Amino acid sequence: MEQKTTFPEHQLIEMVKNSDRAVIPMLYQRYSSSLYGLIVKTIGNQEDAAEILQDVFLKIWQRGHQYQEDKGSLLGWMMRIAKNAALDHTRSRVVSQRSKTDQMDYLVSDGKGPKSEARIPDVGLRNVLDRMDERHRQMIDLLYYQNYTQSEVEELLGIPLGTVKTRARAAITQLRKILRNENV
Amino acid sequence: MEQFNIQEYLDSGVIELYVFDQLSEAEREAVEKLAAQYPEIQNEIAEVENAMGAYHTMEGLTPPDYILSNILAETAALPAITTAPDPSLKEVKALPRKSVAWLPIAAAVVGLALAGWMFMEKQTAQLNADKLQQELWALRSKEQDCAKDLAFADKQLTILRQQEGNKRVVVKNIDATKKQPIAAVYWNQSQRFAHLDLIDLSYPGSGKQYQLWAFVEGQAAPVSIGVVSWEDIQKGVISFKFDQKPAAFAISLERFGGSPTPTDVRGASAPLENIKG
């Protein structure tokens, strides 16, 4: 993804591991849009997402020493913290299966995300979304944001479990290819 | 024994499911074990994570402006975390949201005691420092859009000059006939940051980069602070974290990627102890 600062990644990591306060604005500048987007798409509203994002950055700062580079990128580690925080929030509100299904319905039906909240910022990003196969976007939405298990997706879409895995792979492969082409 | 086929493993979709957090604990551990063994797998994880990071941004959602200042206020109010992992470290509950109105209240209460007053003084100083840091980085976030905007670069420098604790160190050209300094380093000892403003350096040439060095007391050879690409030089000030205490700075021209020791020194500063500010 786009790197918005010129600060070298390895120095950011060192600062994260040392829980250096000065790293917070840098991480925020570089990753807040991504983490916020993740949270909004997981919980479905922006107001709560803003509060969760605050908690997420506090956790990142407090748990910096736990980050292990060999287990994934810094962004991946932060995304896991954000996703867990968003899922905890969703669970704490005891979201009913109905609301989960309702949310899923809009994702399955048009895949455009929450229209009242979404703003497509530039042509490049819009192109990426428009060029992605609808089934691939659906797979990412169900498995990642809605946290459906592979078995639940198998049952919901009536496709074999093996297809769930290969479609997840195909979705990311297509996304990476488009991102490369769009230079996003 | 059958050889492990990395490509087949990647094509299975297991990395995507790992990033999607769709694997059991045992499956996760298996992926992590393989990732530690095979750089291709580690790289694939990072690639998938990066792609998802970009995907999250595609609805164009951005957090409200007040969030960063709230985070900085909250972290400023917490004790610094300076130790290695401490199992007894409890997470500190987040403070009330959407405003920092608790600060004057806290000040009034704590101000009843001298010790409390001193504490608040320290917090306020930290908040101011964080605010300046925030302003600096907010400005830097715009730098890619304003790469050639000299006025913007001036603004960056103004903030650096005003930021408490920054010492401006001029790096003079090694060629004494050239009076124009080649760079200025804004060194912040408390934050341990070197902000490098390159003033008069020409294109380093293909396959070469400039490298910033520090002379550190007790060390015979200069210590590398980092290399700078020509692209970064165009954008303005470049920041480096440096955990040692520099006695002076130098800049050299090196092959791409840098050198363990300086080979073509282009400029050096006076000792920091001789510089006021």
Tab-separated table of C-alpha atoms in Angstrom:
chain	number	residue	atom	x	y	z
A	1	MET	CA	0.000	0.000	0.000
A	2	GLU	CA	1.005	3.590	-0.318
A	3	GLN	CA	3.699	4.745	2.038
A	4	LYS	CA	2.855	8.264	3.059
A	5	THR	CA	6.044	9.073	4.910
A	6	THR	CA	9.675	8.697	4.086
A	7	PHE	CA	10.460	7.252	7.489
A	8	PRO	CA	12.110	3.843	7.043
A	9	GLU	CA	9.946	0.880	8.088
A	10	HIS	CA	12.677	-0.754	10.181
A	11	GLN	CA	13.015	2.388	12.282
A	12	LEU	CA	9.259	2.530	12.776
A	13	ILE	CA	9.360	-1.073	13.969
A	14	GLU	CA	12.133	-0.335	16.424
A	15	MET	CA	10.177	2.593	17.806
A	16	VAL	CA	7.013	0.481	18.051
A	17	LYS	CA	8.910	-2.201	19.957
A	18	ASN	CA	10.250	0.427	22.340
A	19	SER	CA	6.786	1.945	22.784
A	20	ASP	CA	8.244	5.278	21.735
A	21	ARG	CA	5.555	7.974	21.896
A	22	ALA	CA	6.985	9.728	18.866
A	23	VAL	CA	5.971	6.806	16.673
A	24	ILE	CA	2.257	7.370	17.204
A	25	PRO	CA	1.771	10.294	14.784
A	26	MET	CA	3.853	8.478	12.202
A	27	LEU	CA	1.832	5.274	12.474
A	28	TYR	CA	-1.347	7.288	12.480
A	29	GLN	CA	-0.389	9.187	9.377
A	30	ARG	CA	0.556	6.039	7.526
A	31	TYR	CA	-2.005	3.516	8.698
A	32	SER	CA	-5.047	5.188	10.285
A	33	SER	CA	-7.145	5.189	7.092
A	34	SER	CA	-6.548	1.507	6.602
A	35	LEU	CA	-7.301	0.556	10.207
A	36	TYR	CA	-10.328	2.837	10.319
A	37	GLY	CA	-11.668	1.359	7.082
A	38	LEU	CA	-11.200	-2.128	8.506
A	39	ILE	CA	-13.067	-1.240	11.688
A	40	VAL	CA	-15.938	0.541	9.945
A	41	LYS	CA	-16.445	-2.323	7.530
A	42	THR	CA	-16.376	-4.828	10.389
A	43	ILE	CA	-18.770	-3.093	12.779
A	44	GLY	CA	-20.829	-1.132	10.255
A	45	ASN	CA	-20.783	2.371	11.745
A	46	GLN	CA	-18.315	5.216	11.885
A	47	GLU	CA	-19.100	6.728	15.268
A	48	ASP	CA	-18.128	3.643	17.254
A	49	ALA	CA	-15.282	3.001	14.830
A	50	ALA	CA	-13.607	6.274	15.829
A	51	GLU	CA	-13.571	5.245	19.485
A	52	ILE	CA	-12.329	1.785	18.644
A	53	LEU	CA	-9.543	3.301	16.556
A	54	GLN	CA	-8.406	5.276	19.591
A	55	ASP	CA	-8.282	2.106	21.664
A	56	VAL	CA	-6.425	0.341	18.895
A	57	PHE	CA	-3.661	2.941	18.806
A	58	LEU	CA	-3.337	2.797	22.578
A	59	LYS	CA	-3.002	-0.985	22.366
A	60	ILE	CA	-0.437	-0.692	19.599
A	61	TRP	CA	1.599	1.640	21.775
A	62	GLN	CA	1.225	-0.487	24.901
A	63	ARG	CA	1.862	-3.807	23.207
A	64	GLY	CA	4.630	-2.763	20.871
A	65	HIS	CA	7.093	-5.109	22.545
A	66	GLN	CA	4.892	-8.047	21.539
A	67	TYR	CA	5.289	-7.459	17.816
A	68	GLN	CA	7.362	-10.175	16.127
A	69	GLU	CA	8.623	-9.391	12.658
A	70	ASP	CA	8.900	-13.036	11.633
A	71	LYS	CA	5.153	-13.500	12.055
A	72	GLY	CA	4.102	-10.844	9.588
A	73	SER	CA	4.336	-7.189	8.706
A	74	LEU	CA	3.827	-4.323	11.121
A	75	LEU	CA	0.647	-3.434	9.243
A	76	GLY	CA	-0.572	-7.035	9.547
A	77	TRP	CA	0.012	-6.992	13.300
A	78	MET	CA	-1.850	-3.717	13.673
A	79	MET	CA	-4.693	-5.012	11.500
A	80	ARG	CA	-5.054	-8.036	13.776
A	81	ILE	CA	-5.321	-5.753	16.811
A	82	ALA	CA	-7.881	-3.594	15.001
A	83	LYS	CA	-9.903	-6.542	13.784
A	84	ASN	CA	-9.990	-8.173	17.216
A	85	ALA	CA	-11.049	-4.869	18.781
A	86	ALA	CA	-13.815	-4.489	16.194
A	87	LEU	CA	-15.004	-8.060	16.713
A	88	ASP	CA	-14.930	-7.626	20.506
A	89	HIS	CA	-17.079	-4.544	20.074
A	90	THR	CA	-19.504	-6.425	17.869
A	91	ARG	CA	-19.715	-9.301	20.334
A	92	SER	CA	-20.185	-6.959	23.275
A	93	ARG	CA	-23.234	-5.517	21.631
A	94	VAL	CA	-24.614	-9.024	21.219
A	95	VAL	CA	-25.295	-8.551	17.585
A	96	SER	CA	-28.057	-10.883	16.596
A	97	GLN	CA	-27.795	-13.320	13.766
A	98	ARG	CA	-30.450	-11.253	12.042
A	99	SER	CA	-28.381	-8.091	11.977
A	100	LYS	CA	-25.380	-10.136	10.880
A	101	THR	CA	-27.478	-11.516	8.032
A	102	ASP	CA	-28.835	-8.080	7.174
A	103	GLN	CA	-25.345	-6.703	6.974
A	104	MET	CA	-24.277	-9.638	4.888
A	105	ASP	CA	-27.265	-9.175	2.584
A	106	TYR	CA	-26.164	-5.736	1.508
A	107	LEU	CA	-22.660	-6.980	0.977
A	108	VAL	CA	-23.895	-9.865	-1.124
A	109	SER	CA	-26.416	-7.802	-3.026
A	110	ASP	CA	-24.346	-4.845	-4.133
A	111	GLY	CA	-20.991	-5.099	-2.408
A	112	LYS	CA	-20.655	-1.332	-2.388
A	113	GLY	CA	-20.370	-0.897	1.368
A	114	PRO	CA	-22.364	1.506	3.515
A	115	LYS	CA	-23.414	4.128	0.991
A	116	SER	CA	-24.295	6.829	3.454
A	117	GLU	CA	-20.824	6.704	4.974
A	118	ALA	CA	-18.570	5.766	2.140
A	119	ARG	CA	-16.655	8.262	0.089
A	120	ILE	CA	-14.605	7.099	-2.830
A	121	PRO	CA	-11.642	9.421	-2.731
A	122	ASP	CA	-10.028	9.071	-6.109
A	123	VAL	CA	-10.322	7.423	-9.447
A	124	GLY	CA	-7.491	4.969	-8.740
A	125	LEU	CA	-9.196	3.412	-5.769
A	126	ARG	CA	-12.572	3.382	-7.474
A	127	ASN	CA	-11.012	1.553	-10.376
A	128	VAL	CA	-9.684	-1.116	-8.066
A	129	LEU	CA	-13.088	-1.757	-6.534
A	130	ASP	CA	-14.877	-1.627	-9.870
A	131	ARG	CA	-12.447	-4.003	-11.478
A	132	MET	CA	-12.679	-6.649	-8.790
A	133	ASP	CA	-14.858	-9.647	-9.453
A	134	GLU	CA	-18.052	-9.368	-7.397
A	135	ARG	CA	-17.595	-12.908	-6.080
A	136	HIS	CA	-14.087	-12.076	-4.927
A	137	ARG	CA	-15.215	-9.001	-3.039
A	138	GLN	CA	-17.989	-11.003	-1.489
A	139	MET	CA	-15.502	-13.626	-0.314
A	140	ILE	CA	-13.277	-11.013	1.343
A	141	ASP	CA	-16.273	-9.363	2.967
A	142	LEU	CA	-17.649	-12.600	4.372
A	143	LEU	CA	-14.403	-14.149	5.567
A	144	TYR	CA	-12.594	-11.034	6.699
A	145	TYR	CA	-15.059	-8.369	7.763
A	146	GLN	CA	-18.040	-10.508	8.722
A	147	ASN	CA	-15.829	-13.185	10.237
A	148	TYR	CA	-17.823	-16.040	8.786
A	149	THR	CA	-16.083	-19.380	9.107
A	150	GLN	CA	-15.188	-21.266	5.953
A	151	SER	CA	-17.932	-23.785	6.759
A	152	GLU	CA	-20.503	-21.024	7.178
A	153	VAL	CA	-19.527	-19.575	3.801
A	154	GLU	CA	-19.690	-23.050	2.274
A	155	GLU	CA	-23.231	-23.436	3.573
A	156	LEU	CA	-24.324	-19.890	2.794
A	157	LEU	CA	-23.140	-19.839	-0.784
A	158	GLY	CA	-23.604	-23.527	-1.471
A	159	ILE	CA	-20.068	-24.017	-2.696
A	160	PRO	CA	-17.539	-26.706	-1.688
A	161	LEU	CA	-15.073	-25.907	1.084
A	162	GLY	CA	-12.190	-26.222	-1.350
A	163	THR	CA	-13.775	-23.529	-3.507
A	164	VAL	CA	-13.943	-21.186	-0.520
A	165	LYS	CA	-10.169	-21.483	-0.115
A	166	THR	CA	-9.324	-21.148	-3.784
A	167	ARG	CA	-11.711	-18.224	-4.173
A	168	ALA	CA	-10.090	-16.457	-1.224
A	169	ARG	CA	-6.728	-16.971	-2.913
A	170	ALA	CA	-8.109	-15.812	-6.265
A	171	ALA	CA	-9.614	-12.703	-4.637
A	172	ILE	CA	-6.314	-11.604	-3.143
A	173	THR	CA	-4.412	-12.488	-6.295
A	174	GLN	CA	-6.779	-10.327	-8.336
A	175	LEU	CA	-6.572	-7.507	-5.803
A	176	ARG	CA	-2.773	-7.554	-5.850
A	177	LYS	CA	-2.690	-7.597	-9.627
A	178	ILE	CA	-5.025	-4.612	-9.895
A	179	LEU	CA	-3.120	-2.718	-7.206
A	180	ARG	CA	0.110	-3.281	-9.110
A	181	ASN	CA	-1.434	-2.121	-12.356
A	182	GLU	CA	-3.017	0.910	-10.749
A	183	ASN	CA	0.172	1.597	-8.804
A	184	VAL	CA	-1.945	2.142	-5.694
B	1	MET	CA	11.478	-37.807	1.050
B	2	GLU	CA	9.216	-35.530	-0.969
B	3	GLN	CA	10.521	-31.971	-1.271
B	4	PHE	CA	8.343	-29.195	0.075
B	5	ASN	CA	6.766	-27.317	-2.807
B	6	ILE	CA	6.476	-23.682	-1.768
B	7	GLN	CA	4.450	-22.577	-4.778
B	8	GLU	CA	1.942	-25.341	-4.252
B	9	TYR	CA	1.682	-24.332	-0.617
B	10	LEU	CA	1.082	-20.684	-1.534
B	11	ASP	CA	-1.476	-21.636	-4.183
B	12	SER	CA	-3.466	-23.601	-1.621
B	13	GLY	CA	-4.824	-20.327	-0.226
B	14	VAL	CA	-3.555	-21.033	3.289
B	15	ILE	CA	-1.706	-17.695	3.495
B	16	GLU	CA	-4.886	-15.781	2.690
B	17	LEU	CA	-6.735	-17.745	5.369
B	18	TYR	CA	-3.876	-17.015	7.784
B	19	VAL	CA	-4.206	-13.284	7.163
B	20	PHE	CA	-8.006	-13.572	7.348
B	21	ASP	CA	-7.554	-15.240	10.757
B	22	GLN	CA	-9.450	-18.266	9.542
B	23	LEU	CA	-7.015	-20.921	10.745
B	24	SER	CA	-6.969	-22.958	13.935
B	25	GLU	CA	-4.210	-22.298	16.444
B	26	ALA	CA	-2.298	-25.374	15.262
B	27	GLU	CA	-2.638	-24.328	11.611
B	28	ARG	CA	-1.462	-20.804	12.464
B	29	GLU	CA	1.578	-22.145	14.236
B	30	ALA	CA	2.367	-24.362	11.257
B	31	VAL	CA	2.234	-21.357	8.910
B	32	GLU	CA	4.430	-19.294	11.240
B	33	LYS	CA	6.943	-22.120	11.523
B	34	LEU	CA	7.173	-22.372	7.756
B	35	ALA	CA	7.365	-18.589	7.431
B	36	ALA	CA	10.361	-18.559	9.764
B	37	GLN	CA	11.975	-21.189	7.565
B	38	TYR	CA	11.072	-19.880	4.099
B	39	PRO	CA	11.427	-16.155	3.259
B	40	GLU	CA	9.048	-16.664	0.306
B	41	ILE	CA	6.262	-17.521	2.728
B	42	GLN	CA	7.088	-14.643	5.039
B	43	ASN	CA	7.093	-12.335	2.038
B	44	GLU	CA	3.768	-13.708	0.815
B	45	ILE	CA	2.187	-13.012	4.212
B	46	ALA	CA	3.420	-9.424	4.062
B	47	GLU	CA	2.128	-9.061	0.482
B	48	VAL	CA	-1.329	-10.320	1.385
B	49	GLU	CA	-1.395	-8.079	4.450
B	50	ASN	CA	-0.384	-5.099	2.347
B	51	ALA	CA	-3.079	-5.852	-0.210
B	52	MET	CA	-5.683	-6.060	2.546
B	53	GLY	CA	-4.331	-2.851	4.054
B	54	ALA	CA	-4.958	-1.137	0.733
B	55	TYR	CA	-8.355	-2.787	0.368
B	56	HIS	CA	-9.513	-1.333	3.699
B	57	THR	CA	-8.891	2.174	2.397
B	58	MET	CA	-10.944	1.790	-0.758
B	59	GLU	CA	-14.213	3.116	0.607
B	60	GLY	CA	-12.356	6.357	1.216
B	61	LEU	CA	-13.174	6.403	4.922
B	62	THR	CA	-11.042	8.627	7.099
B	63	PRO	CA	-11.217	8.994	10.875
B	64	PRO	CA	-12.383	12.294	12.421
B	65	ASP	CA	-9.704	14.914	12.924
B	66	TYR	CA	-9.877	14.882	16.718
B	67	ILE	CA	-8.815	11.248	17.018
B	68	LEU	CA	-5.073	11.789	16.745
B	69	SER	CA	-5.034	14.564	19.331
B	70	ASN	CA	-7.099	12.371	21.679
B	71	ILE	CA	-4.652	9.505	21.253
B	72	LEU	CA	-1.684	11.785	21.904
B	73	ALA	CA	-3.384	13.257	24.970
B	74	GLU	CA	-4.122	9.800	26.317
B	75	THR	CA	-0.647	8.437	25.769
B	76	ALA	CA	0.885	11.610	27.198
B	77	ALA	CA	-1.093	11.035	30.376
B	78	LEU	CA	0.177	7.472	30.701
B	79	PRO	CA	3.562	6.537	32.110
B	80	ALA	CA	6.231	5.880	29.524
B	81	ILE	CA	6.737	2.241	28.673
B	82	THR	CA	10.463	1.806	28.716
B	83	THR	CA	10.971	-1.771	29.784
B	84	ALA	CA	10.963	-5.074	27.981
B	85	PRO	CA	7.813	-7.190	28.130
B	86	ASP	CA	6.518	-7.136	31.657
B	87	PRO	CA	3.871	-9.762	32.375
B	88	SER	CA	2.641	-7.756	35.324
B	89	LEU	CA	2.012	-4.695	33.156
B	90	LYS	CA	-1.664	-4.042	33.176
B	91	GLU	CA	-3.301	-2.201	30.354
B	92	VAL	CA	-4.347	1.254	31.318
B	93	LYS	CA	-7.943	2.032	30.689
B	94	ALA	CA	-8.558	4.634	28.031
B	95	LEU	CA	-9.503	8.076	29.201
B	96	PRO	CA	-12.826	9.776	28.419
B	97	ARG	CA	-13.300	10.601	24.772
B	98	LYS	CA	-13.989	13.463	22.385
B	99	SER	CA	-12.424	16.143	24.493
B	100	VAL	CA	-9.496	16.608	26.828
B	101	ALA	CA	-11.584	18.644	29.250
B	102	TRP	CA	-10.430	16.362	32.049
B	103	LEU	CA	-7.067	18.039	31.994
B	104	PRO	CA	-7.997	21.337	33.696
B	105	ILE	CA	-10.143	19.407	36.178
B	106	ALA	CA	-7.268	17.126	36.946
B	107	ALA	CA	-5.015	20.146	37.230
B	108	ALA	CA	-7.351	21.805	39.736
B	109	VAL	CA	-7.505	18.705	41.887
B	110	VAL	CA	-3.892	17.790	41.677
B	111	GLY	CA	-2.876	21.419	42.003
B	112	LEU	CA	-3.809	21.256	45.707
B	113	ALA	CA	-0.493	19.606	46.296
B	114	LEU	CA	2.894	20.728	45.113
B	115	ALA	CA	3.795	17.299	43.885
B	116	GLY	CA	0.623	17.220	41.864
B	117	TRP	CA	1.379	20.613	40.419
B	118	MET	CA	4.792	19.465	39.290
B	119	PHE	CA	3.237	16.398	37.726
B	120	MET	CA	0.810	18.468	35.711
B	121	GLU	CA	3.583	20.777	34.571
B	122	LYS	CA	5.356	17.798	33.164
B	123	GLN	CA	2.204	16.556	31.439
B	124	THR	CA	1.540	19.934	29.883
B	125	ALA	CA	5.074	20.091	28.571
B	126	GLN	CA	4.628	16.637	27.103
B	127	LEU	CA	1.332	17.657	25.509
B	128	ASN	CA	2.967	20.693	23.960
B	129	ALA	CA	5.824	18.599	22.673
B	130	ASP	CA	3.391	16.070	21.248
B	131	LYS	CA	1.322	18.843	19.689
B	132	LEU	CA	4.371	20.226	17.960
B	133	GLN	CA	5.359	16.739	16.879
B	134	GLN	CA	1.847	16.229	15.597
B	135	GLU	CA	1.949	19.483	13.676
B	136	LEU	CA	5.271	18.516	12.217
B	137	TRP	CA	3.997	15.189	11.008
B	138	ALA	CA	0.731	16.672	9.834
B	139	LEU	CA	2.794	18.952	7.660
B	140	ARG	CA	4.959	16.065	6.549
B	141	SER	CA	1.843	14.139	5.517
B	142	LYS	CA	1.275	16.796	2.920
B	143	GLU	CA	4.809	16.769	1.709
B	144	GLN	CA	4.313	14.379	-1.163
B	145	ASP	CA	1.712	16.716	-2.607
B	146	CYS	CA	3.942	19.699	-2.058
B	147	ALA	CA	7.282	18.156	-2.939
B	148	LYS	CA	8.444	21.143	-4.898
B	149	ASP	CA	6.751	23.729	-2.797
B	150	LEU	CA	9.498	25.752	-1.202
B	151	ALA	CA	7.067	27.564	1.021
B	152	PHE	CA	6.050	24.241	2.473
B	153	ALA	CA	9.655	23.271	3.114
B	154	ASP	CA	10.097	26.582	4.893
B	155	LYS	CA	7.143	25.785	7.090
B	156	GLN	CA	8.678	22.464	8.022
B	157	LEU	CA	11.888	24.187	8.949
B	158	THR	CA	10.055	26.844	10.932
B	159	ILE	CA	8.447	24.146	13.036
B	160	LEU	CA	11.753	22.397	13.514
B	161	ARG	CA	13.351	25.648	14.596
B	162	GLN	CA	10.541	26.380	17.035
B	163	GLN	CA	10.253	22.877	18.421
B	164	GLU	CA	11.675	22.802	21.904
B	165	GLY	CA	14.826	20.752	22.269
B	166	ASN	CA	15.967	20.916	18.643
B	167	LYS	CA	19.550	21.980	18.114
B	168	ARG	CA	20.394	23.190	14.610
B	169	VAL	CA	23.756	21.879	13.469
B	170	VAL	CA	25.207	23.121	10.199
B	171	VAL	CA	27.105	20.631	8.057
B	172	LYS	CA	29.748	22.586	6.173
B	173	ASN	CA	31.113	21.662	2.795
B	174	ILE	CA	34.433	19.811	2.981
B	175	ASP	CA	35.563	22.096	0.171
B	176	ALA	CA	36.481	25.197	2.189
B	177	THR	CA	36.101	27.439	-0.842
B	178	LYS	CA	32.347	26.786	-0.794
B	179	LYS	CA	30.725	28.845	1.908
B	180	GLN	CA	27.217	27.459	1.521
B	181	PRO	CA	26.561	24.622	4.027
B	182	ILE	CA	25.540	21.346	2.417
B	183	ALA	CA	22.980	20.515	5.089
B	184	ALA	CA	21.524	21.274	8.483
B	185	VAL	CA	20.714	18.648	11.081
B	186	TYR	CA	18.055	19.432	13.682
B	187	TRP	CA	19.077	17.190	16.552
B	188	ASN	CA	16.640	16.505	19.375
B	189	GLN	CA	18.476	14.809	22.224
B	190	SER	CA	15.398	14.025	24.324
B	191	GLN	CA	13.489	12.474	21.423
B	192	ARG	CA	16.690	11.191	19.820
B	193	PHE	CA	15.715	12.340	16.375
B	194	ALA	CA	17.956	13.756	13.667
B	195	HIS	CA	15.919	15.801	11.164
B	196	LEU	CA	18.065	16.289	8.088
B	197	ASP	CA	17.568	19.283	5.812
B	198	LEU	CA	19.794	18.973	2.759
B	199	ILE	CA	20.644	22.441	1.496
B	200	ASP	CA	23.227	22.254	-1.226
B	201	LEU	CA	23.904	18.777	-2.541
B	202	SER	CA	23.901	17.791	-6.168
B	203	TYR	CA	22.402	14.664	-7.695
B	204	PRO	CA	24.525	11.784	-6.321
B	205	GLY	CA	24.595	9.926	-9.614
B	206	SER	CA	23.249	6.535	-10.562
B	207	GLY	CA	23.780	3.816	-7.947
B	208	LYS	CA	24.870	6.249	-5.263
B	209	GLN	CA	23.327	7.751	-2.138
B	210	TYR	CA	24.244	10.254	0.506
B	211	GLN	CA	24.790	8.883	4.001
B	212	LEU	CA	24.505	10.695	7.320
B	213	TRP	CA	27.019	9.885	10.057
B	214	ALA	CA	27.473	10.709	13.725
B	215	PHE	CA	30.701	10.946	15.622
B	216	VAL	CA	30.019	9.356	18.983
B	217	GLU	CA	32.230	9.809	21.988
B	218	GLY	CA	34.168	6.649	22.806
B	219	GLN	CA	33.804	5.205	19.304
B	220	ALA	CA	36.747	5.331	16.943
B	221	ALA	CA	34.758	5.237	13.725
B	222	PRO	CA	31.722	7.339	12.764
B	223	VAL	CA	28.365	5.638	13.270
B	224	SER	CA	25.916	5.498	10.380
B	225	ILE	CA	22.590	7.216	11.022
B	226	GLY	CA	21.118	6.302	7.651
B	227	VAL	CA	21.153	6.760	3.904
B	228	VAL	CA	18.939	9.126	1.944
B	229	SER	CA	17.534	8.577	-1.510
B	230	TRP	CA	17.462	11.381	-4.038
B	231	GLU	CA	13.658	11.123	-4.118
B	232	ASP	CA	13.506	11.762	-0.379
B	233	ILE	CA	15.841	14.715	-0.689
B	234	GLN	CA	13.388	16.315	-3.118
B	235	LYS	CA	10.567	16.028	-0.608
B	236	GLY	CA	12.122	18.048	2.178
B	237	VAL	CA	13.233	17.184	5.686
B	238	ILE	CA	14.167	13.565	6.370
B	239	SER	CA	13.917	12.211	9.908
B	240	PHE	CA	16.050	9.535	11.518
B	241	LYS	CA	15.816	7.917	14.904
B	242	PHE	CA	19.257	7.671	16.485
B	243	ASP	CA	19.652	6.260	19.967
B	244	GLN	CA	23.221	7.324	20.636
B	245	LYS	CA	24.513	10.737	21.626
B	246	PRO	CA	26.226	12.383	18.663
B	247	ALA	CA	29.188	14.666	19.173
B	248	ALA	CA	29.156	15.880	15.557
B	249	PHE	CA	27.672	14.983	12.171
B	250	ALA	CA	29.091	14.260	8.733
B	251	ILE	CA	27.704	13.460	5.297
B	252	SER	CA	29.367	11.241	2.728
B	253	LEU	CA	28.612	10.011	-0.757
B	254	GLU	CA	28.418	6.225	-0.921
B	255	ARG	CA	27.319	3.421	-3.164
B	256	PHE	CA	23.563	2.679	-3.130
B	257	GLY	CA	22.566	1.162	0.195
B	258	GLY	CA	25.335	2.845	2.137
B	259	SER	CA	28.695	1.859	3.500
B	260	PRO	CA	29.842	0.589	6.919
B	261	THR	CA	32.423	3.390	7.014
B	262	PRO	CA	32.467	6.734	5.200
B	263	THR	CA	34.467	6.676	1.972
B	264	ASP	CA	33.746	9.993	0.230
B	265	VAL	CA	33.074	12.617	2.890
B	266	ARG	CA	31.308	15.717	1.554
B	267	GLY	CA	30.818	17.705	4.719
B	268	ALA	CA	31.066	17.780	8.498
B	269	SER	CA	29.709	19.816	11.378
B	270	ALA	CA	31.393	21.497	14.294
B	271	PRO	CA	31.190	19.633	17.623
B	272	LEU	CA	27.685	19.907	19.080
B	273	GLU	CA	29.038	21.136	22.400
B	274	ASN	CA	30.332	24.249	20.629
B	275	ILE	CA	26.927	25.037	19.174
B	276	LYS	CA	24.463	27.136	21.117
B	277	GLY	CA	20.753	26.421	21.121
